[in-house]
Amino acid sequence: MDNVSEMPSGASSSRIYETLRKDLVRGRFVAGEKLAINALKAHYDVGLSPLREALNKLAAYGLLVQENQRGFSVPRLSREELEDIAHLRLELEGMAFERAVERGDDRWEASLLAAAHRLKRADKTVDKGDVWEQLHTQFHRTLVAPCGSVWLIRFIEQLHDQFDRYRRLGPNPPLIRQALDDQHHELVELALKRDAQAARALMDDHIQKSFEVALAHYQQHT
Amino acid sequence: MDNVSEMPSGASSSRIYETLRKDLVRGRFVAGEKLAINALKAHYDVGLSPLREALNKLAAYGLLVQENQRGFSVPRLSREELEDIAHLRLELEGMAFERAVERGDDRWEASLLAAAHRLKRADKTVDKGDVWEQLHTQFHRTLVAPCGSVWLIRFIEQLHDQFDRYRRLGPNPPLIRQALDDQHHELVELALKRDAQAARALMDDHIQKSFEVALAHYQQHT
DNA sequence: GCTTCGAGAATAATCGATTTTTTTATAAAA
DNA sequence: TTTTATAAAAAAATCGATTATTCTCGAAGC
């Protein structure tokens, strides 16, 4: 554990959950590492109870592993799991986007354009904090928002967090960002054209590309 | 809250989680009900900390709703959600079963036959406890076990628990059981024949039938 | 040398009590 | 009558301390 976020000031319970979740996704903890609860308590400056409740939630969510009487640890990474996650993202996000394209209304079109624009803007500026990451997450959220299935969205977000544990192992240099961002705009275009088939195909390709980036990072990392 | 399970004796932490999970799935709590923590504490005879940790996990899992400073409650039911869950089950379980049929080995075939047999046996005897339910869950678990995706299995089980909140609103009379159980055996047959296409089609039909049963219970119930 | 054992230290889990927040009940004001 | 204000009660969240379990490391036995 090192270099983890400062806690935002304010109420504690869900705050610590969100902070930890982000730090886990960002890779601020080493995969496989056992969490020292007292260290967390000290670092994030929270009490034991809220902290443990957050850890329990994160374990149920799949960002931590809880072992019987031996605390919490960060799940290990494996190529097999990355492939599993990417493949499922392909299936689920493809399905969701296809449905979104069929069902989304004009307000959706507007929010898509907005999200894509903001993302492109962030692309060009130097990234203070995780602005690009946040906007990227928001963009993908928007893509599938009107798919009509609350549970599908839930699973997709869960998979995104898992996927990002791999993708964010390495840097996200401008060139790769650029390439992915081009696809983001194409996705918007196809959505506006209401071409569900092509939209899905491109989504598949987009996830495939992301997978390759993440895999490279993973292999570098080990 | 009424008529909930007695706690099995033994260690507390994960025990209370499992007990609560089962009681939620069984419908021992009324949908929408706010949980009185002190009452739970007294009934299950556990301390506050393990109880709260279990509730937090269940909320992350989707069997409870946690509201800011006002505790936990049982999620409401809706026809829309039931349709959502059933539809996703169709997609995910179909996908998983198809893959399982392609990838399962002879040990899988054996365990399938075993699970189906045990389920049929339980069918004929009077159901003490939830023997049939347990075996039914186990059977479906076995069907998709060799699909090769840990995350897919995880989501499917989560959806099963959600689906069962609806399906178990009403009784499960012998006639319906019989009909569903016939399909279980057909599923096994197609799996042994390695007919992935037909297997998936039948799985779709099976889930559709279950959905109709669950929907009837839901409509009766409101 | 290698394994097994056990005492002490470290850590996890749990408890009981306190603090904070929400809900309820009652009464005053509009 | 309805709304607003407020005090008391209830409930949720959190804290500090205790208990139970696991881990560490050195010594004894094989």
Coordinates of C-alpha atoms (C1' of nucleotides) in Angstrom, one line a residue:
Chain A
M1 CA 0.0 0.0 0.0
D2 CA 1.4 3.3 -1.0
N3 CA 0.5 6.5 -2.6
V4 CA -3.2 6.1 -2.0
S5 CA -5.7 8.9 -2.2
E6 CA -6.4 11.5 0.4
M7 CA -9.9 11.3 1.7
P8 CA -12.2 14.0 0.6
S9 CA -13.6 15.8 3.6
G10 CA -17.2 15.1 4.7
A11 CA -19.3 12.2 5.9
S12 CA -17.6 8.9 6.2
S13 CA -19.6 5.8 5.4
S14 CA -20.1 5.8 1.6
R15 CA -17.2 8.2 1.2
I16 CA -14.6 5.7 2.3
Y17 CA -16.3 3.1 0.0
E18 CA -16.0 5.3 -3.0
T19 CA -12.4 6.3 -2.2
L20 CA -11.3 2.8 -1.8
R21 CA -13.1 1.7 -4.9
K22 CA -11.3 4.3 -6.9
D23 CA -7.9 3.5 -5.4
L24 CA -8.4 -0.2 -6.2
V25 CA -9.4 0.5 -9.8
R26 CA -6.6 2.9 -10.2
G27 CA -4.1 0.3 -9.1
R28 CA -2.9 2.1 -6.0
F29 CA -2.7 -1.2 -4.3
V30 CA -0.6 -4.1 -5.5
A31 CA -2.6 -7.1 -6.7
G32 CA -2.4 -9.9 -4.2
E33 CA -1.4 -7.5 -1.4
K34 CA -3.0 -8.1 2.0
L35 CA -4.6 -5.0 3.3
A36 CA -3.4 -3.9 6.7
I37 CA -6.5 -2.6 8.3
N38 CA -4.8 -0.4 10.8
A39 CA -2.7 1.3 8.1
L40 CA -5.9 2.0 6.1
K41 CA -7.6 3.3 9.1
A42 CA -4.7 5.7 9.8
H43 CA -4.3 6.7 6.2
Y44 CA -7.9 7.4 5.3
D45 CA -8.5 8.6 8.8
V46 CA -11.7 6.7 9.4
G47 CA -13.0 4.5 12.2
L48 CA -12.8 0.8 12.2
S49 CA -16.5 0.2 11.7
P50 CA -17.1 2.3 8.6
L51 CA -13.9 1.0 7.1
R52 CA -14.8 -2.7 7.6
E53 CA -18.3 -2.1 6.2
A54 CA -16.7 -0.6 3.1
L55 CA -14.3 -3.5 2.8
N56 CA -17.2 -5.9 3.1
K57 CA -19.1 -4.2 0.3
L58 CA -16.0 -4.1 -1.9
A59 CA -15.5 -7.8 -1.3
A60 CA -19.1 -8.5 -2.3
Y61 CA -18.6 -6.3 -5.4
G62 CA -15.5 -8.3 -6.4
L63 CA -12.8 -5.7 -5.8
L64 CA -11.5 -7.4 -2.7
V65 CA -11.1 -11.0 -1.5
Q66 CA -12.2 -11.8 2.0
E67 CA -10.7 -14.8 3.7
N68 CA -12.1 -16.4 6.7
Q69 CA -10.3 -15.0 9.7
R70 CA -7.5 -13.4 7.8
G71 CA -8.8 -10.2 6.5
F72 CA -9.0 -8.7 3.1
S73 CA -6.7 -8.7 0.2
V74 CA -6.5 -7.4 -3.4
P75 CA -7.5 -10.0 -6.0
R76 CA -4.6 -11.3 -8.1
L77 CA -4.6 -10.6 -11.8
S78 CA -4.3 -13.2 -14.5
R79 CA -4.4 -13.3 -18.2
E80 CA -7.2 -15.7 -18.1
E81 CA -9.3 -13.4 -16.0
L82 CA -8.6 -10.4 -18.3
E83 CA -9.7 -12.5 -21.2
D84 CA -12.8 -13.5 -19.4
I85 CA -13.6 -9.9 -18.5
A86 CA -13.0 -8.6 -21.9
H87 CA -15.0 -11.3 -23.6
L88 CA -17.9 -10.6 -21.3
R89 CA -17.7 -6.9 -21.8
L90 CA -17.9 -7.6 -25.5
E91 CA -21.1 -9.6 -25.1
L92 CA -22.8 -7.5 -22.5
E93 CA -21.8 -4.0 -23.7
G94 CA -22.4 -5.0 -27.3
M95 CA -25.9 -6.2 -26.3
A96 CA -26.6 -3.1 -24.3
F97 CA -25.4 -0.7 -26.9
E98 CA -27.4 -2.3 -29.6
R99 CA -30.5 -2.0 -27.5
A100 CA -29.6 1.6 -26.6
V101 CA -29.3 2.5 -30.2
E102 CA -32.8 1.1 -30.8
R103 CA -34.4 2.7 -27.8
G104 CA -32.5 5.9 -27.1
D105 CA -34.4 9.2 -27.7
D106 CA -33.2 12.6 -28.8
R107 CA -32.2 13.5 -25.2
W108 CA -29.9 10.5 -25.3
E109 CA -28.4 11.7 -28.6
A110 CA -27.7 15.1 -27.0
S111 CA -26.0 13.6 -24.0
L112 CA -23.9 11.4 -26.2
L113 CA -22.6 14.3 -28.1
A114 CA -22.0 16.2 -24.9
A115 CA -20.1 13.3 -23.3
A116 CA -18.0 12.7 -26.4
H117 CA -17.2 16.3 -26.7
R118 CA -16.1 16.7 -23.1
L119 CA -13.9 13.5 -23.5
K120 CA -12.2 14.9 -26.6
R121 CA -11.5 18.1 -24.8
A122 CA -9.9 16.4 -21.9
D123 CA -7.8 14.5 -24.4
K124 CA -6.1 17.6 -25.5
T125 CA -5.3 19.1 -22.1
V126 CA -2.8 17.8 -19.6
D127 CA -4.6 15.5 -17.3
K128 CA -4.8 16.9 -13.8
G129 CA -6.2 14.2 -11.5
D130 CA -8.2 11.6 -13.4
V131 CA -10.4 13.9 -15.4
W132 CA -10.0 11.8 -18.6
E133 CA -10.7 8.6 -16.7
Q134 CA -13.9 10.1 -15.2
L135 CA -15.1 11.4 -18.5
H136 CA -14.3 8.1 -20.2
T137 CA -16.3 6.2 -17.7
Q138 CA -19.1 8.6 -18.0
F139 CA -19.0 8.3 -21.8
H140 CA -19.3 4.5 -21.7
R141 CA -22.1 4.8 -19.1
T142 CA -24.0 7.1 -21.5
L143 CA -23.6 4.8 -24.4
V144 CA -25.6 2.1 -22.8
A145 CA -27.8 4.2 -20.6
P146 CA -31.1 3.7 -22.5
C147 CA -30.7 -0.1 -23.0
G148 CA -33.6 -0.7 -20.7
S149 CA -32.0 -3.1 -18.3
V150 CA -30.9 -2.0 -14.9
W151 CA -29.2 -5.3 -14.2
L152 CA -27.3 -5.3 -17.4
I153 CA -26.0 -1.8 -16.7
R154 CA -25.0 -2.9 -13.2
F155 CA -23.0 -5.8 -14.5
I156 CA -21.3 -3.7 -17.2
E157 CA -20.1 -1.2 -14.7
Q158 CA -18.8 -3.9 -12.5
L159 CA -16.9 -5.4 -15.4
H160 CA -15.6 -1.9 -16.3
D161 CA -14.1 -1.6 -12.8
Q162 CA -12.5 -5.0 -13.1
F163 CA -11.2 -4.3 -16.6
D164 CA -9.7 -1.0 -15.5
R165 CA -7.6 -2.8 -12.9
Y166 CA -5.7 -4.2 -15.9
R167 CA -6.0 -1.3 -18.3
R168 CA -4.7 1.1 -15.7
L169 CA -1.6 -1.0 -14.9
G170 CA 0.3 1.1 -17.4
P171 CA 0.2 4.6 -18.7
N172 CA -2.4 5.9 -21.1
P173 CA -0.3 7.8 -23.6
P174 CA -1.8 10.4 -26.0
L175 CA -1.4 8.2 -29.1
I176 CA -3.5 5.4 -27.7
R177 CA -6.0 7.8 -26.3
Q178 CA -6.3 9.4 -29.7
A179 CA -7.0 6.1 -31.4
L180 CA -9.6 5.0 -28.9
D181 CA -11.2 8.4 -28.9
D182 CA -11.6 8.3 -32.7
Q183 CA -13.6 5.2 -32.1
H184 CA -15.7 7.0 -29.5
H185 CA -16.7 9.5 -32.1
E186 CA -17.5 6.8 -34.6
L187 CA -19.7 5.1 -32.0
V188 CA -21.6 8.3 -31.5
E189 CA -22.0 8.7 -35.3
L190 CA -23.4 5.2 -35.7
A191 CA -25.7 5.7 -32.7
L192 CA -27.1 8.8 -34.3
K193 CA -27.5 6.9 -37.6
R194 CA -29.4 4.3 -35.6
D195 CA -27.4 1.6 -37.2
A196 CA -27.6 -1.0 -34.4
Q197 CA -25.7 -3.7 -36.3
A198 CA -22.7 -1.5 -37.2
A199 CA -22.8 0.1 -33.8
R200 CA -22.4 -3.3 -32.2
A201 CA -19.6 -4.3 -34.5
L202 CA -17.7 -1.2 -33.8
M203 CA -18.2 -1.6 -30.0
D204 CA -16.8 -5.1 -30.4
D205 CA -13.8 -3.7 -32.1
H206 CA -13.4 -1.0 -29.6
I207 CA -13.4 -3.4 -26.7
Q208 CA -11.0 -5.6 -28.5
K209 CA -8.6 -2.8 -29.0
S210 CA -8.9 -1.9 -25.3
F211 CA -8.2 -5.5 -24.4
E212 CA -5.0 -5.4 -26.4
V213 CA -3.8 -2.3 -24.6
A214 CA -4.7 -3.8 -21.2
L215 CA -3.1 -7.1 -22.1
A216 CA 0.1 -5.3 -23.1
H217 CA 0.1 -3.5 -19.8
Y218 CA -0.5 -6.7 -17.9
Q219 CA 2.3 -8.5 -19.6
Q220 CA 4.7 -5.6 -19.1
H221 CA 3.7 -5.5 -15.5
T222 CA 4.5 -9.1 -14.5
Chain B
M1 CA -40.3 -9.5 9.4
D2 CA -41.7 -12.8 10.6
N3 CA -41.1 -16.5 10.4
V4 CA -37.5 -16.2 9.5
S5 CA -34.9 -18.9 9.9
E6 CA -33.2 -20.0 13.0
M7 CA -29.5 -19.5 12.9
P8 CA -27.4 -22.7 12.5
S9 CA -25.0 -22.9 15.4
G10 CA -21.3 -22.1 14.8
A11 CA -19.2 -19.2 13.8
S12 CA -21.0 -16.0 13.1
S13 CA -19.6 -13.8 10.3
S14 CA -20.3 -15.6 7.1
R15 CA -23.0 -17.6 8.7
I16 CA -25.3 -14.7 9.3
Y17 CA -24.7 -13.6 5.7
E18 CA -25.8 -16.9 4.3
T19 CA -28.7 -17.2 6.6
L20 CA -30.0 -13.7 5.7
R21 CA -29.4 -14.3 2.0
K22 CA -31.5 -17.5 2.0
D23 CA -34.2 -15.8 4.0
L24 CA -34.3 -12.9 1.5
V25 CA -34.5 -15.2 -1.4
R26 CA -37.1 -17.4 0.2
G27 CA -39.3 -14.3 0.7
R28 CA -39.3 -14.5 4.5
F29 CA -39.2 -10.7 4.4
V30 CA -41.8 -8.5 2.8
A31 CA -40.6 -6.6 -0.2
G32 CA -40.2 -3.0 0.6
E33 CA -39.9 -3.7 4.3
K34 CA -37.5 -1.7 6.3
L35 CA -35.2 -3.9 8.4
A36 CA -35.2 -3.3 12.1
I37 CA -31.6 -4.0 13.0
N38 CA -32.3 -4.6 16.7
A39 CA -35.0 -7.1 15.8
L40 CA -32.6 -9.0 13.5
K41 CA -29.9 -8.9 16.1
A42 CA -32.2 -10.4 18.6
H43 CA -33.7 -13.0 16.3
Y44 CA -30.6 -14.3 14.7
D45 CA -28.7 -13.8 18.0
V46 CA -25.7 -12.1 16.6
G47 CA -23.8 -9.0 17.5
L48 CA -24.2 -5.7 15.8
S49 CA -20.9 -5.7 13.9
P50 CA -21.2 -9.0 12.1
L51 CA -24.8 -8.2 11.3
R52 CA -24.0 -4.9 9.8
E53 CA -21.2 -6.3 7.8
A54 CA -23.5 -9.0 6.4
L55 CA -26.1 -6.3 5.6
N56 CA -23.5 -4.3 3.8
K57 CA -22.5 -7.3 1.7
L58 CA -26.1 -8.1 0.8
A59 CA -26.6 -4.5 -0.2
A60 CA -23.6 -4.7 -2.5
Y61 CA -25.0 -8.0 -3.9
G62 CA -28.3 -6.4 -4.6
L63 CA -30.5 -8.3 -2.1
L64 CA -30.9 -5.2 0.1
V65 CA -31.1 -1.5 -0.5
Q66 CA -29.1 0.8 1.7
E67 CA -30.2 4.3 2.2
N68 CA -28.0 7.1 3.4
Q69 CA -28.6 7.3 7.2
R70 CA -31.7 5.3 7.3
G71 CA -30.7 1.8 7.3
F72 CA -31.5 -1.2 5.1
S73 CA -34.6 -2.3 3.4
V74 CA -35.8 -5.1 1.2
P75 CA -35.9 -4.1 -2.5
R76 CA -39.4 -3.7 -4.0
L77 CA -40.6 -6.0 -6.7
S78 CA -41.9 -4.9 -10.0
R79 CA -43.0 -6.5 -13.2
E80 CA -40.5 -4.5 -15.1
E81 CA -37.7 -5.8 -13.0
L82 CA -38.9 -9.4 -13.3
E83 CA -38.9 -9.1 -17.0
D84 CA -35.5 -7.6 -16.9
I85 CA -34.1 -10.4 -14.8
A86 CA -35.7 -13.1 -16.8
H87 CA -34.5 -11.6 -20.1
L88 CA -31.0 -11.4 -18.8
R89 CA -31.1 -14.9 -17.5
L90 CA -32.1 -16.0 -21.0
E91 CA -29.2 -14.3 -22.5
L92 CA -26.5 -15.1 -20.0
E93 CA -27.6 -18.6 -19.0
G94 CA -28.2 -19.5 -22.6
M95 CA -24.7 -18.3 -23.5
A96 CA -23.1 -20.1 -20.6
F97 CA -25.0 -23.4 -21.2
E98 CA -24.1 -23.3 -24.9
R99 CA -20.4 -22.9 -24.0
A100 CA -20.7 -25.5 -21.3
V101 CA -22.0 -28.0 -23.8
E102 CA -19.1 -27.3 -26.1
R103 CA -16.5 -27.5 -23.4
G104 CA -17.7 -29.8 -20.7
D105 CA -15.9 -33.1 -20.3
D106 CA -17.1 -36.6 -19.2
R107 CA -16.8 -35.7 -15.5
W108 CA -19.3 -32.9 -16.2
E109 CA -21.7 -35.3 -17.9
A110 CA -21.5 -37.5 -14.9
S111 CA -22.2 -34.7 -12.5
L112 CA -25.1 -33.5 -14.6
L113 CA -26.7 -36.9 -14.5
A114 CA -26.2 -37.1 -10.8
A115 CA -27.7 -33.6 -10.2
A116 CA -30.7 -34.4 -12.4
H117 CA -31.3 -37.7 -10.7
R118 CA -31.1 -36.2 -7.2
L119 CA -33.5 -33.5 -8.3
K120 CA -36.0 -35.9 -9.7
R121 CA -35.9 -38.0 -6.5
A122 CA -36.6 -34.9 -4.4
D123 CA -39.5 -34.3 -6.6
K124 CA -41.3 -37.3 -5.5
T125 CA -40.8 -37.1 -1.8
V126 CA -42.5 -34.5 0.5
D127 CA -40.2 -31.6 0.8
K128 CA -38.8 -31.2 4.2
G129 CA -37.0 -27.9 4.4
D130 CA -35.9 -26.6 1.0
V131 CA -34.3 -29.8 -0.3
W132 CA -35.8 -29.4 -3.7
E133 CA -34.8 -25.8 -3.9
Q134 CA -31.2 -26.6 -3.0
L135 CA -31.0 -29.3 -5.5
H136 CA -32.6 -27.2 -8.1
T137 CA -30.0 -24.4 -7.6
Q138 CA -27.3 -27.0 -7.6
F139 CA -28.6 -28.5 -10.9
H140 CA -28.6 -25.1 -12.6
R141 CA -25.1 -24.4 -11.2
T142 CA -23.9 -27.7 -12.7
L143 CA -25.4 -26.9 -16.1
V144 CA -23.2 -23.9 -16.7
A145 CA -20.2 -24.9 -14.6
P146 CA -17.8 -25.6 -17.4
C147 CA -18.7 -22.5 -19.4
G148 CA -15.2 -21.2 -18.7
S149 CA -16.2 -17.8 -17.4
V150 CA -16.0 -17.1 -13.7
W151 CA -17.7 -13.8 -14.0
L152 CA -20.5 -15.1 -16.1
I153 CA -21.2 -17.7 -13.5
R154 CA -21.1 -15.1 -10.8
F155 CA -23.7 -12.9 -12.6
I156 CA -25.9 -15.9 -13.3
E157 CA -26.0 -16.9 -9.7
Q158 CA -26.8 -13.3 -8.7
L159 CA -29.7 -13.3 -11.2
H160 CA -30.9 -16.6 -9.9
D161 CA -31.2 -15.2 -6.4
Q162 CA -33.0 -12.2 -7.8
F163 CA -35.3 -14.3 -9.9
D164 CA -36.2 -16.6 -7.0
R165 CA -37.4 -13.6 -5.0
Y166 CA -40.3 -13.6 -7.5
R167 CA -40.6 -17.3 -8.2
R168 CA -40.8 -18.1 -4.6
L169 CA -43.6 -15.7 -3.9
G170 CA -46.0 -18.5 -4.4
P171 CA -46.1 -22.3 -3.9
N172 CA -44.3 -24.7 -6.2
P173 CA -46.9 -27.3 -6.7
P174 CA -46.1 -30.9 -8.0
L175 CA -47.6 -30.3 -11.4
I176 CA -45.4 -27.3 -12.2
R177 CA -42.4 -29.0 -10.7
Q178 CA -43.0 -32.0 -12.9
A179 CA -43.2 -29.9 -16.0
L180 CA -40.0 -28.1 -15.3
D181 CA -38.3 -31.2 -14.2
D182 CA -39.1 -32.8 -17.5
Q183 CA -37.2 -30.0 -19.2
H184 CA -34.3 -30.5 -16.8
H185 CA -33.9 -34.0 -18.1
E186 CA -34.2 -32.9 -21.7
L187 CA -31.5 -30.4 -21.0
V188 CA -29.3 -33.1 -19.8
E189 CA -30.0 -35.2 -22.8
L190 CA -29.1 -32.4 -25.2
A191 CA -26.0 -31.7 -23.3
L192 CA -24.9 -35.3 -23.6
K193 CA -25.7 -35.2 -27.3
R194 CA -23.5 -32.1 -27.5
D195 CA -26.2 -30.3 -29.4
A196 CA -25.3 -26.7 -28.3
Q197 CA -27.9 -25.0 -30.5
A198 CA -30.8 -27.2 -29.4
A199 CA -29.5 -27.0 -25.8
R200 CA -29.7 -23.2 -25.9
A201 CA -33.1 -23.2 -27.4
L202 CA -34.4 -25.5 -24.7
M203 CA -32.8 -23.4 -22.0
D204 CA -34.5 -20.3 -23.5
D205 CA -37.8 -22.2 -23.3
H206 CA -37.1 -23.4 -19.8
I207 CA -36.4 -19.9 -18.5
Q208 CA -39.4 -18.6 -20.4
K209 CA -41.7 -21.1 -18.6
S210 CA -40.1 -20.3 -15.2
F211 CA -40.7 -16.6 -16.0
E212 CA -44.4 -17.3 -16.6
V213 CA -44.7 -19.1 -13.3
A214 CA -42.9 -16.3 -11.5
L215 CA -45.0 -13.7 -13.1
A216 CA -48.2 -15.4 -12.1
H217 CA -47.0 -15.5 -8.5
Y218 CA -46.1 -11.9 -8.7
Q219 CA -49.4 -10.9 -10.0
Q220 CA -51.2 -13.0 -7.5
H221 CA -49.2 -11.5 -4.8
T222 CA -49.9 -7.8 -5.4
Chain C
dG1 C1' 19.5 -30.1 8.9
dC2 C1' 14.6 -30.3 9.2
dT3 C1' 10.3 -30.5 11.4
dT4 C1' 7.2 -29.6 15.4
dC5 C1' 5.8 -27.1 19.2
dG6 C1' 4.5 -23.2 22.0
dA7 C1' 4.9 -18.5 23.9
dG8 C1' 4.4 -13.9 22.6
dA9 C1' 3.2 -10.5 19.2
dA10 C1' 0.2 -9.0 15.7
dT11 C1' -4.0 -8.8 13.5
dA12 C1' -8.9 -9.8 12.8
dA13 C1' -13.4 -10.0 14.6
dT14 C1' -16.6 -8.8 17.9
dC15 C1' -18.8 -6.4 21.7
dG16 C1' -20.9 -2.7 24.6
dA17 C1' -21.4 2.0 24.9
dT18 C1' -21.5 6.7 22.8
dT19 C1' -22.6 9.9 19.3
dT20 C1' -25.2 11.4 15.5
dT21 C1' -29.2 11.5 12.7
dT22 C1' -33.9 10.6 11.8
dT23 C1' -38.5 9.8 13.2
dT24 C1' -42.4 10.7 16.0
dA25 C1' -45.4 13.3 18.8
dT26 C1' -47.1 17.5 20.4
dA27 C1' -48.2 22.1 20.3
dA28 C1' -48.1 26.8 18.3
dA29 C1' -48.9 29.6 14.2
dA30 C1' -50.9 30.5 9.7
Chain D
dT1 C1' -57.6 22.5 8.9
dT2 C1' -53.0 22.6 7.5
dT3 C1' -48.5 23.8 8.2
dT4 C1' -44.4 24.7 11.0
dA5 C1' -41.6 24.3 14.9
dT6 C1' -39.5 21.7 18.5
dA7 C1' -38.6 18.4 22.0
dA8 C1' -38.5 13.6 23.1
dA9 C1' -37.8 9.0 21.5
dA10 C1' -36.0 5.8 18.3
dA11 C1' -32.8 4.2 15.3
dA12 C1' -28.4 4.3 12.7
dA13 C1' -23.7 5.0 12.6
dT14 C1' -19.5 5.2 14.8
dC15 C1' -16.1 4.6 18.4
dG16 C1' -12.9 2.5 21.9
dA17 C1' -11.9 -1.5 24.1
dT18 C1' -12.1 -6.6 24.5
dT19 C1' -11.8 -11.2 22.7
dA20 C1' -10.4 -14.6 19.5
dT21 C1' -7.6 -16.1 15.9
dT22 C1' -3.6 -16.3 13.2
dC23 C1' 1.2 -15.3 12.5
dT24 C1' 6.2 -15.2 14.0
dC25 C1' 10.1 -16.9 15.7
dG26 C1' 13.1 -19.4 18.7
dA27 C1' 13.9 -23.6 21.0
dA28 C1' 13.3 -28.6 21.5
dG29 C1' 13.0 -33.0 19.5
dC30 C1' 13.7 -36.1 15.6

